[in-house]
PDB file of C-alpha atoms and ligand atoms in Angstrom:
ATOM      1  CA  MET A   1       4.853 -19.826  31.628  1.00  0.00           C
ATOM      2  CA  ARG A   2       1.774 -22.012  31.314  1.00  0.00           C
ATOM      3  CA  VAL A   3       0.975 -23.922  28.154  1.00  0.00           C
ATOM      4  CA  VAL A   4      -2.750 -24.496  27.765  1.00  0.00           C
ATOM      5  CA  GLU A   5      -4.564 -26.628  25.205  1.00  0.00           C
ATOM      6  CA  LYS A   6      -8.164 -26.455  26.365  1.00  0.00           C
ATOM      7  CA  ILE A   7     -10.583 -23.558  25.908  1.00  0.00           C
ATOM      8  CA  ALA A   8     -12.231 -24.240  29.298  1.00  0.00           C
ATOM      9  CA  GLU A   9      -8.884 -23.991  31.066  1.00  0.00           C
ATOM     10  CA  ILE A  10      -7.802 -20.733  29.454  1.00  0.00           C
ATOM     11  CA  LYS A  11     -11.246 -19.218  30.079  1.00  0.00           C
ATOM     12  CA  SER A  12     -10.953 -20.027  33.768  1.00  0.00           C
ATOM     13  CA  ILE A  13      -7.438 -18.457  33.943  1.00  0.00           C
ATOM     14  CA  VAL A  14      -8.744 -15.359  32.142  1.00  0.00           C
ATOM     15  CA  ARG A  15     -11.656 -15.108  34.602  1.00  0.00           C
ATOM     16  CA  SER A  16      -9.328 -15.169  37.596  1.00  0.00           C
ATOM     17  CA  GLN A  17      -6.989 -12.564  36.038  1.00  0.00           C
ATOM     18  CA  LYS A  18      -9.968 -10.303  35.321  1.00  0.00           C
ATOM     19  CA  ARG A  19     -11.121 -10.630  38.936  1.00  0.00           C
ATOM     20  CA  THR A  20      -7.837  -9.037  40.028  1.00  0.00           C
ATOM     21  CA  GLU A  21      -8.332  -6.346  37.367  1.00  0.00           C
ATOM     22  CA  LYS A  22      -5.215  -7.348  35.431  1.00  0.00           C
ATOM     23  CA  THR A  23      -5.082  -6.081  31.851  1.00  0.00           C
ATOM     24  CA  ILE A  24      -4.626  -8.770  29.226  1.00  0.00           C
ATOM     25  CA  GLY A  25      -2.578  -8.344  26.049  1.00  0.00           C
ATOM     26  CA  PHE A  26      -3.009 -10.928  23.303  1.00  0.00           C
ATOM     27  CA  VAL A  27      -0.658 -11.937  20.489  1.00  0.00           C
ATOM     28  CA  PRO A  28      -2.337 -14.388  18.091  1.00  0.00           C
ATOM     29  CA  THR A  29       0.142 -16.290  15.899  1.00  0.00           C
ATOM     30  CA  MET A  30       0.462 -19.354  13.714  1.00  0.00           C
ATOM     31  CA  GLY A  31       3.842 -20.119  15.281  1.00  0.00           C
ATOM     32  CA  TYR A  32       7.287 -20.523  13.727  1.00  0.00           C
ATOM     33  CA  LEU A  33       8.071 -17.389  15.688  1.00  0.00           C
ATOM     34  CA  HIS A  34      10.479 -14.763  14.409  1.00  0.00           C
ATOM     35  CA  GLU A  35      11.515 -11.280  15.543  1.00  0.00           C
ATOM     36  CA  GLY A  36       8.327  -9.815  14.063  1.00  0.00           C
ATOM     37  CA  HIS A  37       6.195 -11.904  16.446  1.00  0.00           C
ATOM     38  CA  MET A  38       8.541 -11.190  19.338  1.00  0.00           C
ATOM     39  CA  SER A  39       8.222  -7.431  18.792  1.00  0.00           C
ATOM     40  CA  LEU A  40       4.436  -7.839  19.225  1.00  0.00           C
ATOM     41  CA  VAL A  41       5.101  -9.719  22.474  1.00  0.00           C
ATOM     42  CA  GLU A  42       7.492  -7.022  23.717  1.00  0.00           C
ATOM     43  CA  THR A  43       4.879  -4.334  23.053  1.00  0.00           C
ATOM     44  CA  SER A  44       2.174  -6.354  24.790  1.00  0.00           C
ATOM     45  CA  LEU A  45       4.426  -6.915  27.823  1.00  0.00           C
ATOM     46  CA  ARG A  46       5.017  -3.163  28.066  1.00  0.00           C
ATOM     47  CA  HIS A  47       1.293  -2.311  27.776  1.00  0.00           C
ATOM     48  CA  ASN A  48      -0.316  -5.015  29.904  1.00  0.00           C
ATOM     49  CA  ASP A  49      -0.117  -6.906  33.212  1.00  0.00           C
ATOM     50  CA  TYR A  50      -0.554 -10.269  31.531  1.00  0.00           C
ATOM     51  CA  THR A  51       0.344 -11.488  28.016  1.00  0.00           C
ATOM     52  CA  ILE A  52      -1.268 -14.429  26.273  1.00  0.00           C
ATOM     53  CA  MET A  53       0.016 -15.784  22.969  1.00  0.00           C
ATOM     54  CA  SER A  54      -1.830 -18.293  20.806  1.00  0.00           C
ATOM     55  CA  ILE A  55      -0.121 -20.668  18.405  1.00  0.00           C
ATOM     56  CA  PHE A  56      -2.583 -22.240  15.997  1.00  0.00           C
ATOM     57  CA  VAL A  57      -2.130 -22.917  12.295  1.00  0.00           C
ATOM     58  CA  ASN A  58      -5.667 -22.060  11.331  1.00  0.00           C
ATOM     59  CA  PRO A  59      -6.925 -24.355   8.544  1.00  0.00           C
ATOM     60  CA  THR A  60      -9.886 -22.143   7.563  1.00  0.00           C
ATOM     61  CA  GLN A  61      -7.668 -19.333   6.290  1.00  0.00           C
ATOM     62  CA  PHE A  62      -5.830 -21.553   3.785  1.00  0.00           C
ATOM     63  CA  GLY A  63      -7.264 -22.202   0.324  1.00  0.00           C
ATOM     64  CA  PRO A  64      -7.518 -25.793  -1.007  1.00  0.00           C
ATOM     65  CA  ASN A  65      -4.223 -25.525  -2.960  1.00  0.00           C
ATOM     66  CA  GLU A  66      -2.361 -23.488  -0.372  1.00  0.00           C
ATOM     67  CA  ASP A  67       0.360 -24.419   2.117  1.00  0.00           C
ATOM     68  CA  PHE A  68      -1.603 -25.517   5.229  1.00  0.00           C
ATOM     69  CA  GLU A  69       0.065 -28.947   5.381  1.00  0.00           C
ATOM     70  CA  ARG A  70       3.593 -27.700   4.810  1.00  0.00           C
ATOM     71  CA  TYR A  71       3.292 -24.452   6.817  1.00  0.00           C
ATOM     72  CA  PRO A  72       6.479 -24.384   8.962  1.00  0.00           C
ATOM     73  CA  ARG A  73       5.986 -25.622  12.527  1.00  0.00           C
ATOM     74  CA  ASP A  74       8.398 -25.702  15.489  1.00  0.00           C
ATOM     75  CA  LEU A  75       6.404 -25.887  18.710  1.00  0.00           C
ATOM     76  CA  ASP A  76       9.375 -26.663  20.986  1.00  0.00           C
ATOM     77  CA  GLY A  77      11.395 -23.762  19.603  1.00  0.00           C
ATOM     78  CA  ASP A  78       8.368 -21.452  19.821  1.00  0.00           C
ATOM     79  CA  LEU A  79       7.689 -22.321  23.463  1.00  0.00           C
ATOM     80  CA  LYS A  80      11.325 -21.609  24.362  1.00  0.00           C
ATOM     81  CA  LYS A  81      11.177 -18.218  22.628  1.00  0.00           C
ATOM     82  CA  ALA A  82       7.862 -17.330  24.270  1.00  0.00           C
ATOM     83  CA  GLU A  83       9.127 -18.293  27.734  1.00  0.00           C
ATOM     84  CA  LEU A  84      12.367 -16.351  27.303  1.00  0.00           C
ATOM     85  CA  ALA A  85      10.408 -13.283  26.203  1.00  0.00           C
ATOM     86  CA  GLY A  86       8.179 -13.409  29.294  1.00  0.00           C
ATOM     87  CA  VAL A  87       4.847 -14.549  27.838  1.00  0.00           C
ATOM     88  CA  ASP A  88       2.510 -15.657  30.655  1.00  0.00           C
ATOM     89  CA  ILE A  89       0.401 -18.183  28.777  1.00  0.00           C
ATOM     90  CA  VAL A  90       0.715 -19.886  25.417  1.00  0.00           C
ATOM     91  CA  PHE A  91      -2.566 -21.260  24.110  1.00  0.00           C
ATOM     92  CA  ILE A  92      -2.018 -24.182  21.702  1.00  0.00           C
ATOM     93  CA  PRO A  93      -5.450 -25.634  20.904  1.00  0.00           C
ATOM     94  CA  THR A  94      -5.903 -28.586  18.579  1.00  0.00           C
ATOM     95  CA  LYS A  95      -7.902 -28.259  15.367  1.00  0.00           C
ATOM     96  CA  GLU A  96     -10.722 -30.272  17.010  1.00  0.00           C
ATOM     97  CA  GLU A  97     -10.792 -27.957  20.032  1.00  0.00           C
ATOM     98  CA  ILE A  98     -11.349 -24.931  17.792  1.00  0.00           C
ATOM     99  CA  TYR A  99     -13.463 -26.521  15.064  1.00  0.00           C
ATOM    100  CA  PRO A 100     -15.273 -29.493  16.628  1.00  0.00           C
ATOM    101  CA  LYS A 101     -17.216 -31.899  14.396  1.00  0.00           C
ATOM    102  CA  GLY A 102     -20.253 -30.117  12.956  1.00  0.00           C
ATOM    103  CA  TYR A 103     -18.718 -26.634  13.223  1.00  0.00           C
ATOM    104  CA  LYS A 104     -20.756 -24.239  11.017  1.00  0.00           C
ATOM    105  CA  THR A 105     -20.217 -20.605  12.038  1.00  0.00           C
ATOM    106  CA  TYR A 106     -18.042 -18.120  10.155  1.00  0.00           C
ATOM    107  CA  VAL A 107     -17.446 -14.382  10.425  1.00  0.00           C
ATOM    108  CA  ASN A 108     -17.146 -12.445   7.186  1.00  0.00           C
ATOM    109  CA  VAL A 109     -16.253  -8.787   6.661  1.00  0.00           C
ATOM    110  CA  GLU A 110     -17.631  -7.703   3.296  1.00  0.00           C
ATOM    111  CA  GLY A 111     -16.031  -5.377   0.725  1.00  0.00           C
ATOM    112  CA  ILE A 112     -12.420  -4.886   1.751  1.00  0.00           C
ATOM    113  CA  THR A 113     -11.857  -8.642   1.870  1.00  0.00           C
ATOM    114  CA  ASN A 114     -12.387  -8.797  -1.919  1.00  0.00           C
ATOM    115  CA  LEU A 115      -9.521  -6.391  -2.676  1.00  0.00           C
ATOM    116  CA  LEU A 116      -5.737  -6.871  -2.826  1.00  0.00           C
ATOM    117  CA  CYS A 117      -4.932 -10.341  -1.354  1.00  0.00           C
ATOM    118  CA  GLY A 118      -8.654 -11.193  -1.318  1.00  0.00           C
ATOM    119  CA  LYS A 119      -8.686 -11.358  -5.138  1.00  0.00           C
ATOM    120  CA  SER A 120      -6.390 -14.376  -5.280  1.00  0.00           C
ATOM    121  CA  ARG A 121      -7.241 -15.774  -1.807  1.00  0.00           C
ATOM    122  CA  PRO A 122     -11.072 -15.621  -1.821  1.00  0.00           C
ATOM    123  CA  ASP A 123     -11.849 -17.248   1.571  1.00  0.00           C
ATOM    124  CA  HIS A 124      -8.668 -16.286   3.366  1.00  0.00           C
ATOM    125  CA  PHE A 125      -9.982 -13.335   5.373  1.00  0.00           C
ATOM    126  CA  ARG A 126     -13.177 -15.184   6.322  1.00  0.00           C
ATOM    127  CA  GLY A 127     -10.908 -17.757   7.975  1.00  0.00           C
ATOM    128  CA  VAL A 128      -8.853 -15.039   9.663  1.00  0.00           C
ATOM    129  CA  THR A 129     -11.842 -13.132  11.056  1.00  0.00           C
ATOM    130  CA  THR A 130     -13.486 -16.362  12.214  1.00  0.00           C
ATOM    131  CA  ILE A 131     -10.447 -17.534  14.187  1.00  0.00           C
ATOM    132  CA  VAL A 132      -9.573 -14.075  15.511  1.00  0.00           C
ATOM    133  CA  ASN A 133     -13.151 -13.537  16.677  1.00  0.00           C
ATOM    134  CA  LYS A 134     -13.177 -16.939  18.378  1.00  0.00           C
ATOM    135  CA  LEU A 135      -9.813 -16.254  20.035  1.00  0.00           C
ATOM    136  CA  PHE A 136     -11.016 -12.838  21.219  1.00  0.00           C
ATOM    137  CA  ASN A 137     -14.054 -14.526  22.804  1.00  0.00           C
ATOM    138  CA  ILE A 138     -11.845 -17.116  24.488  1.00  0.00           C
ATOM    139  CA  VAL A 139      -9.042 -14.814  25.696  1.00  0.00           C
ATOM    140  CA  GLU A 140     -11.097 -11.609  26.245  1.00  0.00           C
ATOM    141  CA  PRO A 141      -8.045  -9.390  25.761  1.00  0.00           C
ATOM    142  CA  ASP A 142      -7.954  -5.654  26.494  1.00  0.00           C
ATOM    143  CA  LYS A 143      -5.506  -5.186  23.616  1.00  0.00           C
ATOM    144  CA  ALA A 144      -4.509  -7.416  20.692  1.00  0.00           C
ATOM    145  CA  TYR A 145      -1.320  -7.010  18.662  1.00  0.00           C
ATOM    146  CA  PHE A 146      -0.876  -7.431  14.904  1.00  0.00           C
ATOM    147  CA  GLY A 147       1.969  -6.627  12.513  1.00  0.00           C
ATOM    148  CA  GLN A 148       1.759  -3.918   9.854  1.00  0.00           C
ATOM    149  CA  LYS A 149       3.274  -6.439   7.413  1.00  0.00           C
ATOM    150  CA  ASP A 150      -0.239  -7.905   7.100  1.00  0.00           C
ATOM    151  CA  ALA A 151      -1.776  -4.490   6.403  1.00  0.00           C
ATOM    152  CA  GLN A 152      -4.997  -5.820   4.889  1.00  0.00           C
ATOM    153  CA  GLN A 153      -5.438  -8.325   7.721  1.00  0.00           C
ATOM    154  CA  VAL A 154      -5.173  -5.477  10.245  1.00  0.00           C
ATOM    155  CA  ALA A 155      -7.684  -3.350   8.296  1.00  0.00           C
ATOM    156  CA  VAL A 156     -10.127  -6.282   8.134  1.00  0.00           C
ATOM    157  CA  ILE A 157      -9.740  -7.086  11.847  1.00  0.00           C
ATOM    158  CA  ARG A 158     -10.203  -3.414  12.768  1.00  0.00           C
ATOM    159  CA  LYS A 159     -13.410  -3.331  10.695  1.00  0.00           C
ATOM    160  CA  MET A 160     -14.726  -6.515  12.326  1.00  0.00           C
ATOM    161  CA  THR A 161     -13.876  -5.191  15.790  1.00  0.00           C
ATOM    162  CA  SER A 162     -15.688  -1.934  15.153  1.00  0.00           C
ATOM    163  CA  ASP A 163     -18.690  -3.429  13.300  1.00  0.00           C
ATOM    164  CA  LEU A 164     -19.246  -6.088  15.997  1.00  0.00           C
ATOM    165  CA  ASN A 165     -18.545  -3.704  18.917  1.00  0.00           C
ATOM    166  CA  LEU A 166     -15.859  -5.996  20.294  1.00  0.00           C
ATOM    167  CA  ASN A 167     -14.268  -4.893  23.571  1.00  0.00           C
ATOM    168  CA  VAL A 168     -10.700  -5.026  22.392  1.00  0.00           C
ATOM    169  CA  GLU A 169      -8.242  -2.413  21.207  1.00  0.00           C
ATOM    170  CA  ILE A 170      -6.335  -3.395  18.071  1.00  0.00           C
ATOM    171  CA  VAL A 171      -2.687  -2.325  18.190  1.00  0.00           C
ATOM    172  CA  THR A 172      -0.663  -2.321  14.962  1.00  0.00           C
ATOM    173  CA  CYS A 173       3.102  -2.742  15.340  1.00  0.00           C
ATOM    174  CA  PRO A 174       5.713  -1.863  12.680  1.00  0.00           C
ATOM    175  CA  THR A 175       6.982  -4.403  10.166  1.00  0.00           C
ATOM    176  CA  ILE A 176      10.259  -5.944  11.302  1.00  0.00           C
ATOM    177  CA  ARG A 177      12.768  -6.439   8.480  1.00  0.00           C
ATOM    178  CA  GLU A 178      15.908  -8.499   7.943  1.00  0.00           C
ATOM    179  CA  ASP A 179      19.151  -6.471   7.558  1.00  0.00           C
ATOM    180  CA  ASP A 180      18.710  -6.483   3.761  1.00  0.00           C
ATOM    181  CA  GLY A 181      15.138  -5.174   4.009  1.00  0.00           C
ATOM    182  CA  LEU A 182      13.110  -8.373   3.494  1.00  0.00           C
ATOM    183  CA  ALA A 183      10.006  -8.258   5.709  1.00  0.00           C
ATOM    184  CA  MET A 184      10.159 -11.026   8.309  1.00  0.00           C
ATOM    185  CA  SER A 185       7.679 -13.832   7.662  1.00  0.00           C
ATOM    186  CA  SER A 186       7.449 -17.483   8.638  1.00  0.00           C
ATOM    187  CA  ARG A 187       7.068 -18.214   4.915  1.00  0.00           C
ATOM    188  CA  ASN A 188      10.586 -16.843   4.200  1.00  0.00           C
ATOM    189  CA  ALA A 189      11.749 -20.278   5.401  1.00  0.00           C
ATOM    190  CA  TYR A 190      10.439 -21.759   2.115  1.00  0.00           C
ATOM    191  CA  LEU A 191      12.726 -19.628  -0.077  1.00  0.00           C
ATOM    192  CA  SER A 192      15.697 -21.163  -1.868  1.00  0.00           C
ATOM    193  CA  GLU A 193      18.973 -19.267  -1.418  1.00  0.00           C
ATOM    194  CA  LYS A 194      18.548 -17.751  -4.883  1.00  0.00           C
ATOM    195  CA  ASP A 195      14.919 -16.684  -4.323  1.00  0.00           C
ATOM    196  CA  ARG A 196      15.797 -15.349  -0.874  1.00  0.00           C
ATOM    197  CA  LEU A 197      18.282 -12.958  -2.557  1.00  0.00           C
ATOM    198  CA  SER A 198      15.839 -12.038  -5.343  1.00  0.00           C
ATOM    199  CA  ALA A 199      13.090 -11.331  -2.800  1.00  0.00           C
ATOM    200  CA  THR A 200      14.941  -8.263  -1.502  1.00  0.00           C
ATOM    201  CA  ILE A 201      13.597  -6.493  -4.613  1.00  0.00           C
ATOM    202  CA  LEU A 202      10.210  -6.223  -2.845  1.00  0.00           C
ATOM    203  CA  SER A 203      11.314  -3.896  -0.065  1.00  0.00           C
ATOM    204  CA  LYS A 204      13.811  -2.135  -2.366  1.00  0.00           C
ATOM    205  CA  SER A 205      11.057  -1.265  -4.833  1.00  0.00           C
ATOM    206  CA  LEU A 206       8.805   0.010  -2.025  1.00  0.00           C
ATOM    207  CA  PHE A 207      11.544   2.167  -0.480  1.00  0.00           C
ATOM    208  CA  GLU A 208      12.440   3.573  -3.915  1.00  0.00           C
ATOM    209  CA  ALA A 209       8.768   4.296  -4.655  1.00  0.00           C
ATOM    210  CA  LYS A 210       8.552   6.072  -1.310  1.00  0.00           C
ATOM    211  CA  GLU A 211      11.476   8.279  -2.380  1.00  0.00           C
ATOM    212  CA  LEU A 212       9.670   9.160  -5.627  1.00  0.00           C
ATOM    213  CA  ILE A 213       6.546  10.061  -3.664  1.00  0.00           C
ATOM    214  CA  ASN A 214       8.554  12.120  -1.195  1.00  0.00           C
ATOM    215  CA  LYS A 215      10.034  13.998  -4.185  1.00  0.00           C
ATOM    216  CA  GLY A 216       6.489  14.906  -5.243  1.00  0.00           C
ATOM    217  CA  GLU A 217       5.178  12.138  -7.543  1.00  0.00           C
ATOM    218  CA  ARG A 218       1.418  11.741  -6.908  1.00  0.00           C
ATOM    219  CA  ASN A 219       0.324   9.771  -9.975  1.00  0.00           C
ATOM    220  CA  ARG A 220      -0.866   6.349  -8.826  1.00  0.00           C
ATOM    221  CA  GLU A 221      -0.287   4.601 -12.182  1.00  0.00           C
ATOM    222  CA  LYS A 222       3.287   5.912 -12.419  1.00  0.00           C
ATOM    223  CA  ILE A 223       4.133   4.655  -8.934  1.00  0.00           C
ATOM    224  CA  ILE A 224       2.571   1.238  -9.592  1.00  0.00           C
ATOM    225  CA  ASP A 225       4.378   0.942 -12.967  1.00  0.00           C
ATOM    226  CA  PHE A 226       7.644   1.904 -11.317  1.00  0.00           C
ATOM    227  CA  ILE A 227       7.298  -0.835  -8.668  1.00  0.00           C
ATOM    228  CA  ILE A 228       6.269  -3.417 -11.290  1.00  0.00           C
ATOM    229  CA  GLN A 229       9.275  -2.575 -13.461  1.00  0.00           C
ATOM    230  CA  ARG A 230      11.658  -2.828 -10.503  1.00  0.00           C
ATOM    231  CA  ILE A 231      10.223  -6.206  -9.433  1.00  0.00           C
ATOM    232  CA  ASN A 232      10.399  -7.505 -13.007  1.00  0.00           C
ATOM    233  CA  THR A 233      14.166  -7.006 -12.988  1.00  0.00           C
ATOM    234  CA  GLU A 234      14.138 -10.284 -11.012  1.00  0.00           C
ATOM    235  CA  LYS A 235      13.181 -12.844 -13.635  1.00  0.00           C
ATOM    236  CA  ASP A 236      11.821 -15.408 -11.155  1.00  0.00           C
ATOM    237  CA  ALA A 237       9.397 -12.950  -9.568  1.00  0.00           C
ATOM    238  CA  ILE A 238       5.746 -13.504 -10.526  1.00  0.00           C
ATOM    239  CA  ILE A 239       3.621 -10.528  -9.541  1.00  0.00           C
ATOM    240  CA  ASP A 240       0.197 -11.252  -8.049  1.00  0.00           C
ATOM    241  CA  TYR A 241      -0.593  -7.560  -7.509  1.00  0.00           C
ATOM    242  CA  VAL A 242       0.945  -4.176  -6.876  1.00  0.00           C
ATOM    243  CA  ASP A 243      -1.448  -1.479  -5.734  1.00  0.00           C
ATOM    244  CA  ALA A 244      -1.670   1.934  -4.118  1.00  0.00           C
ATOM    245  CA  VAL A 245      -4.858   2.410  -2.088  1.00  0.00           C
ATOM    246  CA  ASP A 246      -6.254   4.534   0.708  1.00  0.00           C
ATOM    247  CA  GLY A 247      -4.439   3.423   3.863  1.00  0.00           C
ATOM    248  CA  ASP A 248      -7.586   3.309   6.011  1.00  0.00           C
ATOM    249  CA  SER A 249     -10.431   2.181   3.719  1.00  0.00           C
ATOM    250  CA  LEU A 250      -8.193   0.288   1.229  1.00  0.00           C
ATOM    251  CA  GLU A 251     -10.303   1.910  -1.498  1.00  0.00           C
ATOM    252  CA  GLN A 252      -8.933   2.790  -4.936  1.00  0.00           C
ATOM    253  CA  ILE A 253      -7.488   6.275  -5.339  1.00  0.00           C
ATOM    254  CA  ASP A 254      -6.495   8.105  -8.528  1.00  0.00           C
ATOM    255  CA  PHE A 255      -4.001  10.468  -6.982  1.00  0.00           C
ATOM    256  CA  LEU A 256      -1.885   9.796  -3.936  1.00  0.00           C
ATOM    257  CA  LYS A 257      -3.315  11.793  -1.061  1.00  0.00           C
ATOM    258  CA  GLY A 258      -3.555  11.327   2.713  1.00  0.00           C
ATOM    259  CA  ASN A 259      -2.396   8.002   4.124  1.00  0.00           C
ATOM    260  CA  VAL A 260      -1.479   5.849   1.148  1.00  0.00           C
ATOM    261  CA  LEU A 261      -0.850   2.116   1.360  1.00  0.00           C
ATOM    262  CA  LEU A 262       1.544   0.724  -1.244  1.00  0.00           C
ATOM    263  CA  ALA A 263       0.954  -3.028  -1.148  1.00  0.00           C
ATOM    264  CA  LEU A 264       2.211  -5.963  -3.146  1.00  0.00           C
ATOM    265  CA  ALA A 265       2.135  -9.739  -3.353  1.00  0.00           C
ATOM    266  CA  VAL A 266       4.727 -11.592  -5.396  1.00  0.00           C
ATOM    267  CA  LYS A 267       5.499 -15.265  -5.877  1.00  0.00           C
ATOM    268  CA  PHE A 268       8.956 -16.794  -5.994  1.00  0.00           C
ATOM    269  CA  GLY A 269       8.438 -20.421  -6.999  1.00  0.00           C
ATOM    270  CA  GLN A 270       5.655 -21.723  -4.748  1.00  0.00           C
ATOM    271  CA  THR A 271       6.238 -19.025  -2.112  1.00  0.00           C
ATOM    272  CA  ARG A 272       3.897 -16.049  -2.084  1.00  0.00           C
ATOM    273  CA  LEU A 273       5.324 -13.058  -0.216  1.00  0.00           C
ATOM    274  CA  ILE A 274       3.592  -9.823   0.731  1.00  0.00           C
ATOM    275  CA  ASP A 275       4.982  -6.458   1.743  1.00  0.00           C
ATOM    276  CA  ASN A 276       3.682  -2.916   2.052  1.00  0.00           C
ATOM    277  CA  MET A 277       4.448   0.601   3.109  1.00  0.00           C
ATOM    278  CA  ILE A 278       2.240   3.363   4.464  1.00  0.00           C
ATOM    279  CA  ILE A 279       3.181   6.799   3.191  1.00  0.00           C
ATOM    280  CA  ALA A 280       1.716  10.082   4.390  1.00  0.00           C
ATOM    281  CA  CYS A 281       1.079  12.266   1.308  1.00  0.00           C
ATOM    282  CA  GLU A 282       0.262  15.958   1.684  1.00  0.00           C
TER     283      GLU A 282
HETATM  284  O1  PAF B 301      -1.235 -13.321  11.115  1.00  0.00           O
HETATM  285  C1  PAF B 301      -1.369 -14.512  11.456  1.00  0.00           C
HETATM  286  O2  PAF B 301      -0.419 -15.195  11.851  1.00  0.00           O
HETATM  287  C2  PAF B 301      -2.743 -15.148  11.371  1.00  0.00           C
HETATM  288  O3  PAF B 301      -3.447 -14.707  10.269  1.00  0.00           O
HETATM  289  C3  PAF B 301      -3.574 -14.984  12.667  1.00  0.00           C
HETATM  290  C4  PAF B 301      -3.878 -13.522  12.933  1.00  0.00           C
HETATM  291  C5  PAF B 301      -2.803 -15.566  13.845  1.00  0.00           C
HETATM  292  C6  PAF B 301      -4.897 -15.727  12.533  1.00  0.00           C
HETATM  293  O4  PAF B 301      -4.697 -17.089  12.315  1.00  0.00           O
END
C-alpha cells in the first residue's frame, strides 16, 4: 500500500492506472476508521481494480464552534486497517496542500443544504461539496463510496455530481451498526459510558417508528411525535431535529408515501449524533 501526501504524486499514479484501463474506486474519509468505513472499502475492492482512500479532516466543513480541533485522529491505526483491508493507496494531504494560502473557491449546492442538518450547520455542506469535488478532480474515480448514515451528505453529493456532470458514480452503502443498534461513527468515541448507553434510543426509536409505518401509519406528524417522545425518555438527549422527508429530494411531505427518509440529529453533552432510516411506503 502506498501512502501519498502530494496531489501531483497521486495524479501521476492515477494517470498511469488509467492508461492500463484500471477502474478506480474511491473512499473519502476523515479517518478514525471503523467498520462503517471498512465496509465502504470492501465494496470498492469488489467493484474496482484499484481502491484509493483519502484521510483528511476537512476544516471547511466544521463550523467555528464545532469539533475540528478535537476530532478523533489515529493515523497509524488507520494506515494499518487500510493496509490489512487491501487498499492500494491512502491519500493523506496536509491542510496546506488542499487549501493553499489565498484559496478562494467553494462549491455550493443550493436548497437541500438548508434543510435538516443544514439548519444548525449552515456552512457544513459547502465544505463537504468543496472537498469532495476537489478530491474527485484529484483522484478521478470511476465510483465513489459513501455511507447511508450520512443520508443528507449523500443526497447533496449526488446532486452536485449530477448538476456538474461529474464522471463518477456515487455508490451508497448501508449504515453499519454496533450490536446494540447505535450507528457507527467516529464521533461515538466522544460519548461517556452513560451517554453511550442512552444513545441507543436513537436507533431504537427509528426501528420502532418503522414498525408503526409498516403497520400502516402514514401521518408524518404522528411518526415524528412518536420518535420525539421515545428520545425524550432519555433525559440527557437534546433533540436538534427529527424529520420525515422525501428520500430522494429531501422535501417536506405531509403523508408518508414512496421512499421516506426518517432522519434525526440529537446531542448528548457536546456530542451531536445523527441517524436515519429509509422506508419504502406504498
Ligand atoms: O463523511 C465524511 O467523512 C466527510 O464528510 C467526507 C465525505 C470525507 C468529506 O470530508
